[in-house]
Each structure stands twice: as structure tokens, then as C-alpha cells.
CSV table of N, CA and C and ligand atoms in Angstrom, one decimal:
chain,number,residue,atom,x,y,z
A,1175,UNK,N,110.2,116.0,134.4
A,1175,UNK,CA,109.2,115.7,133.5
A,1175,UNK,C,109.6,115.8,132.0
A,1176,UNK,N,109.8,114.8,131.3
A,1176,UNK,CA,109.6,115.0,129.3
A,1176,UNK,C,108.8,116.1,129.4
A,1177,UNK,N,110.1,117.1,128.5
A,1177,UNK,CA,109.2,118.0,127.7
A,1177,UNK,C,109.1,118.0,126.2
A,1178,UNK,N,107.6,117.9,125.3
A,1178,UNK,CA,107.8,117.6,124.5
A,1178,UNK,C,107.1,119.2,123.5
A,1179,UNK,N,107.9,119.6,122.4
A,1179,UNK,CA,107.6,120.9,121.9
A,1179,UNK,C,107.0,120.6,120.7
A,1180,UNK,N,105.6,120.7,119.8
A,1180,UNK,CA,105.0,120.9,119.4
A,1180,UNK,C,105.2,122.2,118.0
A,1181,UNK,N,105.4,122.0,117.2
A,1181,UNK,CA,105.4,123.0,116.1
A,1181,UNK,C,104.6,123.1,115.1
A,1182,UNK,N,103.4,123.4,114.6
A,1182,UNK,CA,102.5,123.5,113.4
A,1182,UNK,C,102.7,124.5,112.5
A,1183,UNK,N,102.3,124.0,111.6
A,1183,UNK,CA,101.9,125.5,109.8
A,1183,UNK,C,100.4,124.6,109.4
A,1184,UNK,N,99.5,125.6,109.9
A,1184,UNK,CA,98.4,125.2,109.3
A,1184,UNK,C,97.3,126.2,108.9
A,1185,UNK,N,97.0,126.1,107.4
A,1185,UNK,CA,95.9,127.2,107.0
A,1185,UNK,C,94.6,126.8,107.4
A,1186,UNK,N,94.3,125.5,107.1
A,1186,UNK,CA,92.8,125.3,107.0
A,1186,UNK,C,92.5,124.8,108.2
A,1187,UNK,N,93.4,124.2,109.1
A,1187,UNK,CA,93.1,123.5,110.0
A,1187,UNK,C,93.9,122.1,110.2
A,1188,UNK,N,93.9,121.1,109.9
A,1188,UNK,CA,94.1,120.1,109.5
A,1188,UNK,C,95.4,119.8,110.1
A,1189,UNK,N,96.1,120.1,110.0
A,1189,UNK,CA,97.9,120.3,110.6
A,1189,UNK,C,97.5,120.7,112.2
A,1190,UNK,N,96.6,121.6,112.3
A,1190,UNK,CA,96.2,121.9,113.7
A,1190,UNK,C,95.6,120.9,114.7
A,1191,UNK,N,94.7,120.2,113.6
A,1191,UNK,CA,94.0,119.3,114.3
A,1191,UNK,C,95.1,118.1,114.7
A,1192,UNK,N,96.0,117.7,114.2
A,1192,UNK,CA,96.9,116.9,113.9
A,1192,UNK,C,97.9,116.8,115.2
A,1193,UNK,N,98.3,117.9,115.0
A,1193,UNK,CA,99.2,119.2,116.3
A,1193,UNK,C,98.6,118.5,117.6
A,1194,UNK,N,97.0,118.6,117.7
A,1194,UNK,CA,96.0,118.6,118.8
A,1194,UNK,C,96.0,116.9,119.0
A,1195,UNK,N,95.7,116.1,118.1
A,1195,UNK,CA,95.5,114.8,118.6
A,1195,UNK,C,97.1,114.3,119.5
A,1196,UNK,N,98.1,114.7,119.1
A,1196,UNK,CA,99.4,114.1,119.6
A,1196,UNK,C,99.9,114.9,120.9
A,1197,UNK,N,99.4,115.8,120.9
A,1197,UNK,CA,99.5,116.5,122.1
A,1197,UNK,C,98.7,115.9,123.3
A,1198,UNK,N,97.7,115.5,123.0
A,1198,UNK,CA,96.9,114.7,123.6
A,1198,UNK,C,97.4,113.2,124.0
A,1199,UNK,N,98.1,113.1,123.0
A,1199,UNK,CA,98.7,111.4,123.1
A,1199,UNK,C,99.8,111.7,123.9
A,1200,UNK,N,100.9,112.6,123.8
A,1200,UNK,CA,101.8,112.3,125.1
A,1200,UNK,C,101.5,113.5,126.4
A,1201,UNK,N,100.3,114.2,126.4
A,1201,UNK,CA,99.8,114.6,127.8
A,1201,UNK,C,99.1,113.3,128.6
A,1202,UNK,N,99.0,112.6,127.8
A,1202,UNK,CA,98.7,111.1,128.3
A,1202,UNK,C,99.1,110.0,129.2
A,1203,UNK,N,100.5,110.2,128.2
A,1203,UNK,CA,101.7,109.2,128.6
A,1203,UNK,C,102.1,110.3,129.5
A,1204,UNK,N,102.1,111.4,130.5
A,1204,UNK,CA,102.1,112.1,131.4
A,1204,UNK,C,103.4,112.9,131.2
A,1205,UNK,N,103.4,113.1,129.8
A,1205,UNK,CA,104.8,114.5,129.4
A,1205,UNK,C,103.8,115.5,129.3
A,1206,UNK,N,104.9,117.0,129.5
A,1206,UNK,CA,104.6,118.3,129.4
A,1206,UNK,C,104.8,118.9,128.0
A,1207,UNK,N,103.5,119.0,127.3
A,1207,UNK,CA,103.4,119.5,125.9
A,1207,UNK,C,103.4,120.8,125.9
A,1208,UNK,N,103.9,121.3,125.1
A,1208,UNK,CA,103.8,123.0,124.5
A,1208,UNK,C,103.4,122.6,123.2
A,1209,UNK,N,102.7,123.5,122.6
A,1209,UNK,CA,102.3,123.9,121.3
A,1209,UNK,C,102.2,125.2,120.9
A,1210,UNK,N,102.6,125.0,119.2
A,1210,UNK,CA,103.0,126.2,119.1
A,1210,UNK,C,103.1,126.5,117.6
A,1211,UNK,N,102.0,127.9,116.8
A,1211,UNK,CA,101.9,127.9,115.7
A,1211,UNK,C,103.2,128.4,114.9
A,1212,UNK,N,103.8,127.9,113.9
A,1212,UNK,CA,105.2,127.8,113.3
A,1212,UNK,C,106.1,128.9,113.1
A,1213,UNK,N,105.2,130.2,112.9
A,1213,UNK,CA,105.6,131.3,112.4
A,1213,UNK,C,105.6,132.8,113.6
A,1214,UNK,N,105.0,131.8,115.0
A,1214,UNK,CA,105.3,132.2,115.9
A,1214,UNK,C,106.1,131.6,116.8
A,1215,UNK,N,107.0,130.8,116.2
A,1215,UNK,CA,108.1,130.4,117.4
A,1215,UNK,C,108.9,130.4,117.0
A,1216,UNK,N,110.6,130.5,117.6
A,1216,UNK,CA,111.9,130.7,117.4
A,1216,UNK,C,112.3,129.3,117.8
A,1217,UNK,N,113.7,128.8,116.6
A,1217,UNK,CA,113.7,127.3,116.9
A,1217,UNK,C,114.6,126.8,117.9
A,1218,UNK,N,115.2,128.5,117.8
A,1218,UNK,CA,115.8,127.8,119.6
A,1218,UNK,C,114.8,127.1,120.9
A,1219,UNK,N,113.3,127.3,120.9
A,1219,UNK,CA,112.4,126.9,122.0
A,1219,UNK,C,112.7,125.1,121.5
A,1220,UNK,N,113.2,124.8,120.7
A,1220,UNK,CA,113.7,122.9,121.0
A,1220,UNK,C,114.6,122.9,121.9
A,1221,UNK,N,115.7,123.3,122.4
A,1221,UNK,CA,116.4,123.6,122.7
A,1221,UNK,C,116.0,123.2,124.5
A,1222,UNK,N,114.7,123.9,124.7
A,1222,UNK,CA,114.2,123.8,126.1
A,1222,UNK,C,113.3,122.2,126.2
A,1223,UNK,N,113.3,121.5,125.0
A,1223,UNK,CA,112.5,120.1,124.9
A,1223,UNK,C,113.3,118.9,124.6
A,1224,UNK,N,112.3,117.7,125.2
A,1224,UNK,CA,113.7,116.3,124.7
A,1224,UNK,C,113.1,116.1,123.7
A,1225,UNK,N,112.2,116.6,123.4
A,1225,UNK,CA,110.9,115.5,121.9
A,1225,UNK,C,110.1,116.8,121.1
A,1226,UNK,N,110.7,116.7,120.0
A,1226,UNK,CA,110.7,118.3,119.0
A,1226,UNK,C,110.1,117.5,117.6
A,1227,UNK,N,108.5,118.4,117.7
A,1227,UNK,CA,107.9,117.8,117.1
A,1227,UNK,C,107.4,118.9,115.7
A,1228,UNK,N,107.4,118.4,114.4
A,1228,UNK,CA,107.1,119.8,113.5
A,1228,UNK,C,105.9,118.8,112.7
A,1229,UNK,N,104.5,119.7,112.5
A,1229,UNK,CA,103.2,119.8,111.8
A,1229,UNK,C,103.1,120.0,110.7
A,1230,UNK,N,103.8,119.8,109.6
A,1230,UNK,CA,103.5,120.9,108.3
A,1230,UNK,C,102.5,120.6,107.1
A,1231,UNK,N,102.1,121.2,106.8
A,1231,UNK,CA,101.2,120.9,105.1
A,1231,UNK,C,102.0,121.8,104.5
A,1232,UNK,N,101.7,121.1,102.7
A,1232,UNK,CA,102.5,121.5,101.6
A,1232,UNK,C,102.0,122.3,101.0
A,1233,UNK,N,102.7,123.2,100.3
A,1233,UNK,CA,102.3,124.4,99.7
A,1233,UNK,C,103.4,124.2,98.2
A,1234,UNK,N,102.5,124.2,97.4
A,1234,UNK,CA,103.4,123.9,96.1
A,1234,UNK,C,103.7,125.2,95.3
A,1235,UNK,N,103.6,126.3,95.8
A,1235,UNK,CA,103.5,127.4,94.9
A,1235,UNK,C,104.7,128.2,94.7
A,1236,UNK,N,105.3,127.2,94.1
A,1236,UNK,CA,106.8,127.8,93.8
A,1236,UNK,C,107.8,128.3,95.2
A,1237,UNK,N,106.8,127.6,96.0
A,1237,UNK,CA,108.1,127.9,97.3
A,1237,UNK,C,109.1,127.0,97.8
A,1238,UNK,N,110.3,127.5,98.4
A,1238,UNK,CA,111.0,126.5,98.4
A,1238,UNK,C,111.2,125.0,99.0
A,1239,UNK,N,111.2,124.1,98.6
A,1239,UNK,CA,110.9,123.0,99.4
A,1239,UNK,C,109.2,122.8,99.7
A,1240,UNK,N,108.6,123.2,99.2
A,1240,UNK,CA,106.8,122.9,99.5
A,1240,UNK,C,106.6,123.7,100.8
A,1241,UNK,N,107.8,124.2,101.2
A,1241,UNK,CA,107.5,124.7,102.9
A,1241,UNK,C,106.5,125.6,102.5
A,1242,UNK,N,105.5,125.7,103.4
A,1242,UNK,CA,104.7,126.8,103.7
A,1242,UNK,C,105.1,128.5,104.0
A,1243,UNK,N,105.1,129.5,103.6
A,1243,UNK,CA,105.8,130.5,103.2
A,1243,UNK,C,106.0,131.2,104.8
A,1244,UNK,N,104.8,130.8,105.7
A,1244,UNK,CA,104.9,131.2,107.2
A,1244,UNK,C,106.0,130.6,107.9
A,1245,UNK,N,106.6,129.4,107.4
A,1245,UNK,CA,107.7,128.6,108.0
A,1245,UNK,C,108.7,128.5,107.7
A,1246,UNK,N,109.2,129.1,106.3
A,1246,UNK,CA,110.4,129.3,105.9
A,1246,UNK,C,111.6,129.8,106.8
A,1247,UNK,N,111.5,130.8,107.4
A,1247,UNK,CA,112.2,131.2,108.6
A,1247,UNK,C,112.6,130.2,109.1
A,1248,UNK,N,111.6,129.5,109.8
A,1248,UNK,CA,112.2,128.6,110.8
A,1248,UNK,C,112.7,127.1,110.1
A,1249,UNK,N,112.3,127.0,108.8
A,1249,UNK,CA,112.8,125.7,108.2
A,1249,UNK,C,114.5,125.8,107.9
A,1250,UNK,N,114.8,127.5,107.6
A,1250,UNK,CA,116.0,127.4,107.8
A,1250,UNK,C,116.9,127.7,108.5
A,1251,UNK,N,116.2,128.3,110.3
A,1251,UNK,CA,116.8,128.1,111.2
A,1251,UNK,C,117.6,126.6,111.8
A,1252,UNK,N,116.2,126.2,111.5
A,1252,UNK,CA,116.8,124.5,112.1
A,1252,UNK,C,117.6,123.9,111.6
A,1253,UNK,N,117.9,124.1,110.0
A,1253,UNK,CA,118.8,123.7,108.9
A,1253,UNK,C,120.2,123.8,110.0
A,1254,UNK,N,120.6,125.1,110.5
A,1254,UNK,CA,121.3,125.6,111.3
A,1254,UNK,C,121.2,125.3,112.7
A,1255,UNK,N,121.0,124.3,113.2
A,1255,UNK,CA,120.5,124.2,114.8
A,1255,UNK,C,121.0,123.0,115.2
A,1256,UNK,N,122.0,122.9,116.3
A,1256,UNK,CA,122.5,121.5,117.1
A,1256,UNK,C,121.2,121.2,117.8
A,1257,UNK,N,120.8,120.3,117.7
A,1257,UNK,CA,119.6,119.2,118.6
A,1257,UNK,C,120.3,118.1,119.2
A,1258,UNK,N,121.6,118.0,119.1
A,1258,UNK,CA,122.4,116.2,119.5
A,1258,UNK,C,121.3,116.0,120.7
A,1259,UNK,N,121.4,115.0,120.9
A,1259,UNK,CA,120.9,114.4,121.9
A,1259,UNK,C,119.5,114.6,122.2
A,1260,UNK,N,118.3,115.1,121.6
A,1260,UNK,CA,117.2,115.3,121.2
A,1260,UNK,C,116.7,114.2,120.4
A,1261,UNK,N,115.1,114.1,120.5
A,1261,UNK,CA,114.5,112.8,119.6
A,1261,UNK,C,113.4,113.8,119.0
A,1262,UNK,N,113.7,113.3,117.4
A,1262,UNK,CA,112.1,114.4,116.4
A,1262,UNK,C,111.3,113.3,115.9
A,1263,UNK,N,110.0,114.0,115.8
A,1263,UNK,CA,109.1,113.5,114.9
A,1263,UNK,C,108.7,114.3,113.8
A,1264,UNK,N,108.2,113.7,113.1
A,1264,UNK,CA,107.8,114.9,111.8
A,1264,UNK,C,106.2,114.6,111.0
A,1265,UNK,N,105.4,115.4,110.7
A,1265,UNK,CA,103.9,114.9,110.2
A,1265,UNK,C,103.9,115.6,109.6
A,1266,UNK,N,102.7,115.8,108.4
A,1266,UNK,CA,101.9,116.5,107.8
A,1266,UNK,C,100.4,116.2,107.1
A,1267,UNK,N,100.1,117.0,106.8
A,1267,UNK,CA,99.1,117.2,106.0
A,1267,UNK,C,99.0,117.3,104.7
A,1268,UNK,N,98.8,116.9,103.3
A,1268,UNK,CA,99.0,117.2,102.0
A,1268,UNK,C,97.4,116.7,100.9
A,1269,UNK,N,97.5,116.6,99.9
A,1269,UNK,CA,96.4,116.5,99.1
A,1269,UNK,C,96.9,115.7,97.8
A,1270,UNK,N,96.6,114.4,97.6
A,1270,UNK,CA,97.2,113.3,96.9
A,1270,UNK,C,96.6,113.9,95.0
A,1271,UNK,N,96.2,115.0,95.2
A,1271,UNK,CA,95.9,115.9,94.3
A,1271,UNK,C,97.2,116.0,93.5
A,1272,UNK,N,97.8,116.6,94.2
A,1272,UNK,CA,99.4,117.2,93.6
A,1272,UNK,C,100.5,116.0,93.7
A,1273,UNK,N,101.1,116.4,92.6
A,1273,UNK,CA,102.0,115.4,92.6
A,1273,UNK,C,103.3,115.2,93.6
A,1274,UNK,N,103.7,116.1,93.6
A,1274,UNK,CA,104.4,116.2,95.3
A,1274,UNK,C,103.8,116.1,96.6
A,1275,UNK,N,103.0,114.8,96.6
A,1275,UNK,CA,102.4,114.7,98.1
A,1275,UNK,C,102.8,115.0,99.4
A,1276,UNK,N,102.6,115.7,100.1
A,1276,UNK,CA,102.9,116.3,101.2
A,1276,UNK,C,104.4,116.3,101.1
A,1277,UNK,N,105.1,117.0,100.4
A,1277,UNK,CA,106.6,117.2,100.7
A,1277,UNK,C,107.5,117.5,101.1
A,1278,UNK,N,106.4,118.6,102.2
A,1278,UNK,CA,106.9,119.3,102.9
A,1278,UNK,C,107.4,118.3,104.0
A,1279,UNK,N,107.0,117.4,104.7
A,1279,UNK,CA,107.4,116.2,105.7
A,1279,UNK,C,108.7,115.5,105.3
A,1280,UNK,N,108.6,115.4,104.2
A,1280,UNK,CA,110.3,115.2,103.7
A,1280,UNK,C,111.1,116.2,104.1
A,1281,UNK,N,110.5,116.8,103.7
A,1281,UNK,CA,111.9,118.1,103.5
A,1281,UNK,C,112.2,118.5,105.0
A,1282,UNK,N,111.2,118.5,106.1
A,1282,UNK,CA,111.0,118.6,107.3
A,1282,UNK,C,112.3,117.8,108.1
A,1283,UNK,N,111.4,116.5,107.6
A,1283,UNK,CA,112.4,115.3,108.6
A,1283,UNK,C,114.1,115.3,107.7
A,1284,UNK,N,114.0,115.9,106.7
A,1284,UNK,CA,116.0,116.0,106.4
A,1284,UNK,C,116.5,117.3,107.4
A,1285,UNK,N,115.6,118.1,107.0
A,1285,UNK,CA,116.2,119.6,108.0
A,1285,UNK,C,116.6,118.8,109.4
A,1286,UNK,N,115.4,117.9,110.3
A,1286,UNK,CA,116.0,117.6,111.5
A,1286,UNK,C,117.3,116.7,111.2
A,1287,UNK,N,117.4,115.7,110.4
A,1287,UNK,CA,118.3,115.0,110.4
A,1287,UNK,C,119.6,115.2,110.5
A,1288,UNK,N,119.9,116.9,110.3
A,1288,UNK,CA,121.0,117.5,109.8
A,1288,UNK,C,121.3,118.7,111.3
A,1289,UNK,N,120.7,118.3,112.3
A,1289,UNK,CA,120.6,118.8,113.5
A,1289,UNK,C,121.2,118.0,114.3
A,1290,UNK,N,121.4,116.5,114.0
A,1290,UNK,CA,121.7,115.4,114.9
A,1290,UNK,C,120.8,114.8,116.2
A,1291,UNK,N,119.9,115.6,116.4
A,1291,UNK,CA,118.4,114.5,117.0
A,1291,UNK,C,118.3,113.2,116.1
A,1292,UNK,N,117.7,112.6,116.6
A,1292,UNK,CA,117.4,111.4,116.2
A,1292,UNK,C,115.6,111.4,116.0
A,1293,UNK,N,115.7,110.8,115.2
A,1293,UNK,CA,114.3,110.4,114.8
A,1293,UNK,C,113.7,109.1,115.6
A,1294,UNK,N,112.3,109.1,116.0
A,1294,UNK,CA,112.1,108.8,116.7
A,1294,UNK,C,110.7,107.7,116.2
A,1295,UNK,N,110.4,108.4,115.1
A,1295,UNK,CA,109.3,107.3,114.5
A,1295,UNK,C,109.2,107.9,113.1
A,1296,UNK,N,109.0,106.7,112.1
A,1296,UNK,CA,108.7,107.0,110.9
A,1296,UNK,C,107.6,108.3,110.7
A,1297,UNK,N,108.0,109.0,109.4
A,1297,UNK,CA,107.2,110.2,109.7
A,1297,UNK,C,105.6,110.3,108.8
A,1298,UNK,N,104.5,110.4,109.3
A,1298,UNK,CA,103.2,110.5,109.1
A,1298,UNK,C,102.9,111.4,108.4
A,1299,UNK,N,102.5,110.7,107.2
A,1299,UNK,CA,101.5,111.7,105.9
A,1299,UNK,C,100.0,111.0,105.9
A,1300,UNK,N,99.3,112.3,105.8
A,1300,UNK,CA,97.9,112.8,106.3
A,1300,UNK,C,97.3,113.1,105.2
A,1301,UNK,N,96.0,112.5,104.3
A,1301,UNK,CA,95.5,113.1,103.4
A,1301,UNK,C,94.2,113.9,103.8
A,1302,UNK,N,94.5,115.3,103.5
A,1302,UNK,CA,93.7,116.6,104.0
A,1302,UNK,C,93.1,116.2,105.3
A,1303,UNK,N,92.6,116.3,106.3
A,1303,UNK,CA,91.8,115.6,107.3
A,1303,UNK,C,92.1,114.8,107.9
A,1304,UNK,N,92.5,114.4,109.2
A,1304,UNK,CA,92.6,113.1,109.5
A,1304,UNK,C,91.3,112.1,110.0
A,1305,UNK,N,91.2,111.0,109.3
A,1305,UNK,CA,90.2,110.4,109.3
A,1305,UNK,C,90.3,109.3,110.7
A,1306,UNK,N,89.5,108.7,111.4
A,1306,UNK,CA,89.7,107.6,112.1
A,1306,UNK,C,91.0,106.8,111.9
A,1307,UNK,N,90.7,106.5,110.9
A,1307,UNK,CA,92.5,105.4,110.7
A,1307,UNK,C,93.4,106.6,110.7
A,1308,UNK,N,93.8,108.0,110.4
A,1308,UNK,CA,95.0,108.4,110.5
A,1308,UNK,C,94.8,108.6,111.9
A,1309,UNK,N,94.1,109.0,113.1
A,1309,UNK,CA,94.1,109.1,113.9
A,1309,UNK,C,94.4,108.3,114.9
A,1310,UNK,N,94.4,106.6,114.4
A,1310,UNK,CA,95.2,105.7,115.0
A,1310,UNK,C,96.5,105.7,114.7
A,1311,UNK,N,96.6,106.0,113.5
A,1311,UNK,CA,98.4,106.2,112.7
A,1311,UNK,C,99.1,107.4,113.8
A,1312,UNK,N,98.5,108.3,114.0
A,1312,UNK,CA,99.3,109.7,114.6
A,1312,UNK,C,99.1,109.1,116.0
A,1313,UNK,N,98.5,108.1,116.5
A,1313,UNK,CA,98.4,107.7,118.1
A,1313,UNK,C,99.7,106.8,118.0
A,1314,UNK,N,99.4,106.0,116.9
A,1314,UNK,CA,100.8,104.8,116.5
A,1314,UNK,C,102.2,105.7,116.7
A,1315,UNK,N,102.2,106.5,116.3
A,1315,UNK,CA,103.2,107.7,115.7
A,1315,UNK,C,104.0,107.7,117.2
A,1316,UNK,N,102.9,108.9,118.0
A,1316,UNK,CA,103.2,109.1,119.1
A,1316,UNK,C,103.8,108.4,120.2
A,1317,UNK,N,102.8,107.1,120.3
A,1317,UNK,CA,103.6,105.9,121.6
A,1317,UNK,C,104.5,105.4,120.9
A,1318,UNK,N,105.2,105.3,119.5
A,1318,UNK,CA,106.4,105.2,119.1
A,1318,UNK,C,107.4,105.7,119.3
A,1319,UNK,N,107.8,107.1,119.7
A,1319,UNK,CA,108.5,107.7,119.7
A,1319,UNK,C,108.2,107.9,121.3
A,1320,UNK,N,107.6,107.6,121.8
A,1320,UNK,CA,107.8,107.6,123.3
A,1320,UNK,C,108.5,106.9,123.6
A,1321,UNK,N,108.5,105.6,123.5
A,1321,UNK,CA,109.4,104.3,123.6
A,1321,UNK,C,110.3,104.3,123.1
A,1322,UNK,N,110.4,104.7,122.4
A,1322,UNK,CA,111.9,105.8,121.5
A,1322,UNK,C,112.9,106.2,122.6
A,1323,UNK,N,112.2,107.3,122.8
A,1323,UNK,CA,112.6,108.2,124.1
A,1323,UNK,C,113.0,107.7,125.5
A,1324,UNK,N,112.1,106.9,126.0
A,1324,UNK,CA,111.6,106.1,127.2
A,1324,UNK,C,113.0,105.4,126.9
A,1325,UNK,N,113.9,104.0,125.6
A,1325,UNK,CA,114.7,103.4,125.7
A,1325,UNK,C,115.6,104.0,125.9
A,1326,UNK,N,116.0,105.5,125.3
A,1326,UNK,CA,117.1,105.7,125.3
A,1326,UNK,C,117.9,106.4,126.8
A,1327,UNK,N,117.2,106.7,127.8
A,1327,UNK,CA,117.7,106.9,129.4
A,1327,UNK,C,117.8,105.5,129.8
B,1781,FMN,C1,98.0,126.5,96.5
B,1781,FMN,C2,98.1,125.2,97.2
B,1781,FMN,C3,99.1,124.4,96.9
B,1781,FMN,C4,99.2,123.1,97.5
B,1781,FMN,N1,100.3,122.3,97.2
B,1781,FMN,C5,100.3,121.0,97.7
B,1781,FMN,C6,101.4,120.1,97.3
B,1781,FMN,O1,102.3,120.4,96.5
B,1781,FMN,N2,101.4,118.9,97.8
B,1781,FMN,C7,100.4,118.5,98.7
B,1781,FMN,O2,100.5,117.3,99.2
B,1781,FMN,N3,99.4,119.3,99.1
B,1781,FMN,C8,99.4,120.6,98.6
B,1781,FMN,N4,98.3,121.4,99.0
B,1781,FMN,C9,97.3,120.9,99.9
B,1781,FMN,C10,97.5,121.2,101.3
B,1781,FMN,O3,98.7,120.8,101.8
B,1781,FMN,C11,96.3,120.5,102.1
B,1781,FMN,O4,95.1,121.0,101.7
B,1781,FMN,C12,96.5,120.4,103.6
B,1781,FMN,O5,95.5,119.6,104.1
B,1781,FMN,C13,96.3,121.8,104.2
B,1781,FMN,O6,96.6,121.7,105.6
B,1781,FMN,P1,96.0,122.7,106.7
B,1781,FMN,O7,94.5,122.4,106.8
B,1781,FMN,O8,96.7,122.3,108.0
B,1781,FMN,O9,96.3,124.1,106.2
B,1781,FMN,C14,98.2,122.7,98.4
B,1781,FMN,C15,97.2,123.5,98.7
B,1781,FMN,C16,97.1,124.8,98.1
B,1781,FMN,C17,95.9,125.7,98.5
């Protein structure tokens, strides 16, 4: 069975809820999801998945990369992490408020890039909440990167 691993940073919710709709979208497509909040998981648990997926909202407060200060750890474990042969996705949450819109999803999808997984679908930015249309966007998201996945065996 596809195992797919789930990773969020979320204060308000929003990243969680986000986490929740796509977990739903490939317990669908009949993969084995895990989820899992950011600053409680070690990034070796990709390791045990084909489809390594990271949740983030931006945090502009002088931290590095927008990363959220609970994720830092693991943003620069992965920096350091072989994924070859692995497929990622990457999402977030942000607030078109700041001028660095959700930047943490950049900075996300380079960290995997530099693992050698492959990316699996263009990466999803979320203004605060996902509304009905991002909710199709993060469904789009999902069976993208399944087909992804699905071509490459
Ligand atoms: C102090 C602070 C700084 C923030 N900085 C940014 C930012 O630089 N860019 C951005 O897009 N959103 C920024 N946000 C907005 C959050 O990313 C946004 O509210 C997001 O929806 C929170 O997601 P969550 O509900 O999963 O915690 C900031 C929020 C706070 C409170």
C-alpha cells in the first residue's frame, strides 16, 4: 500500500485544516496516510513513506526563512536528508497582508528539492483559510501528485 506522510506547522488552524482535507484526498485514492504535527516528528519518518508531504504558514518575525520557529529543526534536518526516489508536495497557509506571502512554501519546496525526491505537483498557497475554491486547488493538488506517483512504477 502507498504510504503517504503528512507534515504540518499550524497556530491557528488553517495549515491543519489544510493537512486534513489532503489526507482525506489520498485515503480516498486508497493510500495509507499518517499525519503529523511538525515539531513533533523526526524527518527521518519520510524515510518510511513514498509521498512526503510538508503544511506550513509563514511567520515573518525575523525568523529564518519565514519558517515557523516550531519547524526550524526539522527545516534543517531535511536540508540534510536523501529522499532519492521519493515524490513531495509542499502547501501553505499565508496572509497577502505581508509582503512575503506565504514564503515559507518556497523555502519548503527548495529544502525538498535539495533531497532529491521529486516534486510531484506545483506547490499550493492558501490565503488564511481555505475557502471552497482552495479546497478544490488542494484536491487538484493531491490527485496530481498521485498520478505523479501512480506514473512513475
Ligand atoms: C507575527 C506574524 C507574522 C506573519 N508573517 C507572515 C508572512 O510573512 N507572510 C505570510 O504570508 N503570512 C504571515 N503571517 C500570517 C500567517 O501565515 C497566516 O495567518 C496563516 O493562515 C496562519 O496559519 P495557521 O492557521 O495554520 O497557523 C504572519 C502571522 C503572524 C501572526
Amino acid at each position: 500500500m502507498t504510504k503517504v506522510k503528512i507534515v504540518y506547522a499550524s497556530m491557528t488552524g488553517n495549515d491543519e485544516d489544510m493537512a486534513d482535507i489532503l489526507s482525506e484526498d489520498f485515503e480516498n485514492a486508497g493510500m495509507q496516510v499518517e499525519m503529523s504535527e511538525i515539531s513533533q516528528t523526526d524527518v527521518q519518518d519520510f524515510q518510511q513513506a513514498d509521498i512526503c508531504i510538508v503544511v506550513s504558514y509563514t511567520y515573518s518575525d525575523g525568523l529564518e526563512g519565514h519558517i515557523p520557529d516550531e519547524g526550524l529543526d526539522f527545516y534543517h534536518d531535511l536540508l540534510e536528508t536523501n529522499l532519492t526516489g521519493k515524490t513531495f508536495g509542499v502547501c501553505g497557509s499565508g496572509d497577502t497582508f505581508y509582503q512575503d506571502f506565504a514564503l515559507a512554501v518556497d523555502n519548503f519546496e527548495q529544502a525538498f528539492q535539495t533531497t532529491g525526491a521529486t516534486m510531484g505537483a506545483p506547490s499550493v498557497k492558501v490565503e488564511l483559510a481555505p475557502d471552497q475554491e482552495d479546497i478544490a486547488r488542494l484536491d487538484q493538488f493531491a490527485q496530481t501528485i498521485i498520478n505523479h506517483f501512480q506514473k512513475k512504477d
